[in-house]
GROMACS .gro file of C-alpha atoms in nm:
model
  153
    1UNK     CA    1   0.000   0.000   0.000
    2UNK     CA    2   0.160   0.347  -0.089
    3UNK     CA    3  -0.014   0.592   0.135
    4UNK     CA    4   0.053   0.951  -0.040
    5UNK     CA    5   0.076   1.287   0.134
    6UNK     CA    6  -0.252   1.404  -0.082
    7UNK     CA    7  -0.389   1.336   0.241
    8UNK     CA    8  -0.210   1.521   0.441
    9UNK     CA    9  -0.192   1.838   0.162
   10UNK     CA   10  -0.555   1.855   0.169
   11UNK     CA   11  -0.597   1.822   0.571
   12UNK     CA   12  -0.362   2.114   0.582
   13UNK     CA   13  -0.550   2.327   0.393
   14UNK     CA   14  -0.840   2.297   0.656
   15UNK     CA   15  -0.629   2.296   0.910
   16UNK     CA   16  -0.516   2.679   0.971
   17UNK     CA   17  -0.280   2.829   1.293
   18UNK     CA   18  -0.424   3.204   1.267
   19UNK     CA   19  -0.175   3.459   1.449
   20UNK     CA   20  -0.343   3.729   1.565
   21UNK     CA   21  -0.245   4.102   1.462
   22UNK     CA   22   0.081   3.917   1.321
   23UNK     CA   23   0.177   3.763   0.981
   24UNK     CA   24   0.204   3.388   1.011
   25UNK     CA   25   0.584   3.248   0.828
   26UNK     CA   26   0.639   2.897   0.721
   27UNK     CA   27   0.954   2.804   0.906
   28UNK     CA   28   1.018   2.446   0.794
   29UNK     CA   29   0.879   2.084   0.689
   30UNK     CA   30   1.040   1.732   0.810
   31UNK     CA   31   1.104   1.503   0.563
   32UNK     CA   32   0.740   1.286   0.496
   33UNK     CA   33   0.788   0.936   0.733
   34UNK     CA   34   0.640   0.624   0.613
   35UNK     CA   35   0.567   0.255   0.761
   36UNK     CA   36   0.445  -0.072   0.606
   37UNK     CA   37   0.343  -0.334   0.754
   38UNK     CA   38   0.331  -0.169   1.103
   39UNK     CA   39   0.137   0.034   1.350
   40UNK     CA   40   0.364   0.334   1.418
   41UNK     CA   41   0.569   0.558   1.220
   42UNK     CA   42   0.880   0.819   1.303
   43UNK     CA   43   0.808   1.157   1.198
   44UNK     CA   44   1.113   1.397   1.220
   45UNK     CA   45   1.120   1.780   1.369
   46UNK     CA   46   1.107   2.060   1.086
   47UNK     CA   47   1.378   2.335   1.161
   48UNK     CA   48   1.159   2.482   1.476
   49UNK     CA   49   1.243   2.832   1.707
   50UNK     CA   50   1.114   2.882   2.061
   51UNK     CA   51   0.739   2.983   1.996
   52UNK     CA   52   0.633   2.819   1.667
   53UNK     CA   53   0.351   2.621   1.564
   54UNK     CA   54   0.431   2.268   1.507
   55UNK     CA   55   0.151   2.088   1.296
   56UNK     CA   56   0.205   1.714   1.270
   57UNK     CA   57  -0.016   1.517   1.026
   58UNK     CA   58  -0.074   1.173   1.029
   59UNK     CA   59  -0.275   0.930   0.784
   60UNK     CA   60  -0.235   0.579   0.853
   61UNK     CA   61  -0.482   0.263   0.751
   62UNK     CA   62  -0.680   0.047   0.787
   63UNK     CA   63  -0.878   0.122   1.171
   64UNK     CA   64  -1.089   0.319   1.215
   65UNK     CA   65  -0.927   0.480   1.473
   66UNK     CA   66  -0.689   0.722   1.533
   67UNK     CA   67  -0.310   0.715   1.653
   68UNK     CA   68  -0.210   0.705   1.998
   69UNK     CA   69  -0.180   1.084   2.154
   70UNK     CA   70   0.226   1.125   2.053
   71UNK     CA   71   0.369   1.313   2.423
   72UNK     CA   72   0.403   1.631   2.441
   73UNK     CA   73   0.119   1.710   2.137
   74UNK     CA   74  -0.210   1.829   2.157
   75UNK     CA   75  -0.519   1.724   1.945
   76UNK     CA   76  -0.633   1.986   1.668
   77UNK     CA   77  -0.978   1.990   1.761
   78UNK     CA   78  -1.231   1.883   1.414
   79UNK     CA   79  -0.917   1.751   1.256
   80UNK     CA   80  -0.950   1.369   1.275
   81UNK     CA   81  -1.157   1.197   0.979
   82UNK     CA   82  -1.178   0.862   0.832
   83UNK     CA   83  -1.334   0.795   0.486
   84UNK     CA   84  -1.275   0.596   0.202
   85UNK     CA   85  -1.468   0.317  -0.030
   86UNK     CA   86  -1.433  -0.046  -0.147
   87UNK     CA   87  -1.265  -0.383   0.023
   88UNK     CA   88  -0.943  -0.230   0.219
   89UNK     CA   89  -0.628  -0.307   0.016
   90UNK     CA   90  -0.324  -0.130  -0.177
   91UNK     CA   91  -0.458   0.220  -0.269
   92UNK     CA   92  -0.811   0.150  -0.201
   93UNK     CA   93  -0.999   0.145   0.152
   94UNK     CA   94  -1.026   0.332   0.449
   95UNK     CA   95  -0.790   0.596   0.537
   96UNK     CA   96  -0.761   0.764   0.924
   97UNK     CA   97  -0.629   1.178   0.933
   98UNK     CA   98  -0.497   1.315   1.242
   99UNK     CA   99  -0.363   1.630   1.311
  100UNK     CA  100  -0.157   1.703   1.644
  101UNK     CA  101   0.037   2.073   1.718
  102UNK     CA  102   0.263   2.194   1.981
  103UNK     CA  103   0.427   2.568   2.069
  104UNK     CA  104   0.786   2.442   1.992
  105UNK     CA  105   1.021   2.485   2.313
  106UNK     CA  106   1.337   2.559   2.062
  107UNK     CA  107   1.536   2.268   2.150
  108UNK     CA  108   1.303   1.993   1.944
  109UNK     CA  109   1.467   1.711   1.767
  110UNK     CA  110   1.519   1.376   1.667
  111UNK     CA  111   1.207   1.155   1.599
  112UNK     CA  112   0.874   1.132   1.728
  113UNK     CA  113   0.740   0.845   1.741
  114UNK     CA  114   0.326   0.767   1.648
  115UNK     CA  115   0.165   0.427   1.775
  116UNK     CA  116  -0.163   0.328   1.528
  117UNK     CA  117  -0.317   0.037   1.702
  118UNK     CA  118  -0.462  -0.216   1.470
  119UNK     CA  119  -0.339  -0.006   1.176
  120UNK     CA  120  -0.025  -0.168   0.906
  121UNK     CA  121   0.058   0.169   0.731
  122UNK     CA  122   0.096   0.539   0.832
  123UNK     CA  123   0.227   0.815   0.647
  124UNK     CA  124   0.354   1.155   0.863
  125UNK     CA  125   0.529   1.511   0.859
  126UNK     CA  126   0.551   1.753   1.077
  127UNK     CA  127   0.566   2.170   0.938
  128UNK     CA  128   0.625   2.487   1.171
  129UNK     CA  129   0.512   2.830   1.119
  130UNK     CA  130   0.651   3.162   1.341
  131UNK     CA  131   0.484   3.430   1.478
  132UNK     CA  132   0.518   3.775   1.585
  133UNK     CA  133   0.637   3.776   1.969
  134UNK     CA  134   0.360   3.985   2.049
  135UNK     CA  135   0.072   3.788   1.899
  136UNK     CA  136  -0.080   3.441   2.009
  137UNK     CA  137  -0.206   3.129   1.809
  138UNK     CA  138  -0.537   3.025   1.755
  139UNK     CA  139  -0.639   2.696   1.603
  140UNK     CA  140  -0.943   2.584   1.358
  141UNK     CA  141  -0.997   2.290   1.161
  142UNK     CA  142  -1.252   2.045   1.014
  143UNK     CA  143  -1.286   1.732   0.808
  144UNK     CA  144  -1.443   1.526   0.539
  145UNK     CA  145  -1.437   1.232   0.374
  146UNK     CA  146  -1.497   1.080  -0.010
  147UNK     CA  147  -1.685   0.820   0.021
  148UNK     CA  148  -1.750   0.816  -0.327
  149UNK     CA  149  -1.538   0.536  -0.568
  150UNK     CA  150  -1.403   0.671  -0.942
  151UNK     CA  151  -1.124   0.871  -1.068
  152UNK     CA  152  -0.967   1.116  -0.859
  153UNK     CA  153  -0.859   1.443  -1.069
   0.00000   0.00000   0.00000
């Protein structure tokens, strides 16, 4: 099963960190973390300063649950959704999104690690955004699901 990150693409469109009074910067993006056959997957930190936004995205199949709560990361609230059509199997079946964030401490590094119990295959990667000093983060997000079977354009 190849899991892309048109998951993930779309989820972060939906899935905004608003600063307020402040422009919001991209900082950085991990390199994109996959797993077969297994129910976790090691997503690396993005390039991260004290005070950023740390979104990590997670698809993963074939539950229809979501991952374990990685420590230290918070739920997105309206950002987990599960959809998909047809008998579960390579490219076809049902998928699981997840969206965690943290305010980055600065010193993040190294791997974090997401448990998917019941799940063989997760896709993840983690992005950062920055902030004026002066401003604070908000969150919103939703979800959806195509349920729908056919091309895909």
């Amino acid at each position: 099963m190849i899991l892309t990150l048109k998951i993930l693409a779309v989820l972060c469109l939906f899935c905004l960190a608003v600063a307020t009074r402040a422009e919001i910067t991209f900082h950085g993006k991990s390199s994109p973390a996959g797993a077969k056959g297994t129910g976790s997957v090691n997503v690396s930190y993005p390039v991260v300063s004290a005070g950023d936004m740390i979104l990590l995205f997670v698809a993963n199949k074939y539950p229809t649950n979501g991952p374990s709560q990685p420590t230290n990361f918070l739920l997105v609230a309206n950002s987990q959704g599960s959809g998909g059509q047809g008998t579960d199997g390579l490219d076809v079946g049902h998928t699981y999104t997840t969206v965690y964030y943290k305010i980055a401490s600065g010193v993040e590094s190294g791997l974090v690690g997401v448990t998917i119990t019941g799940g063989n295959s997760a896709a993840g990667v983690m992005i950062s955004y920055s902030k004026g000093a002066s401003s604070t983060w908000d969150m919103v997000a939703t979800n959806g699901a195509d349920n729908s079977g056919g091309a895909t354009s």
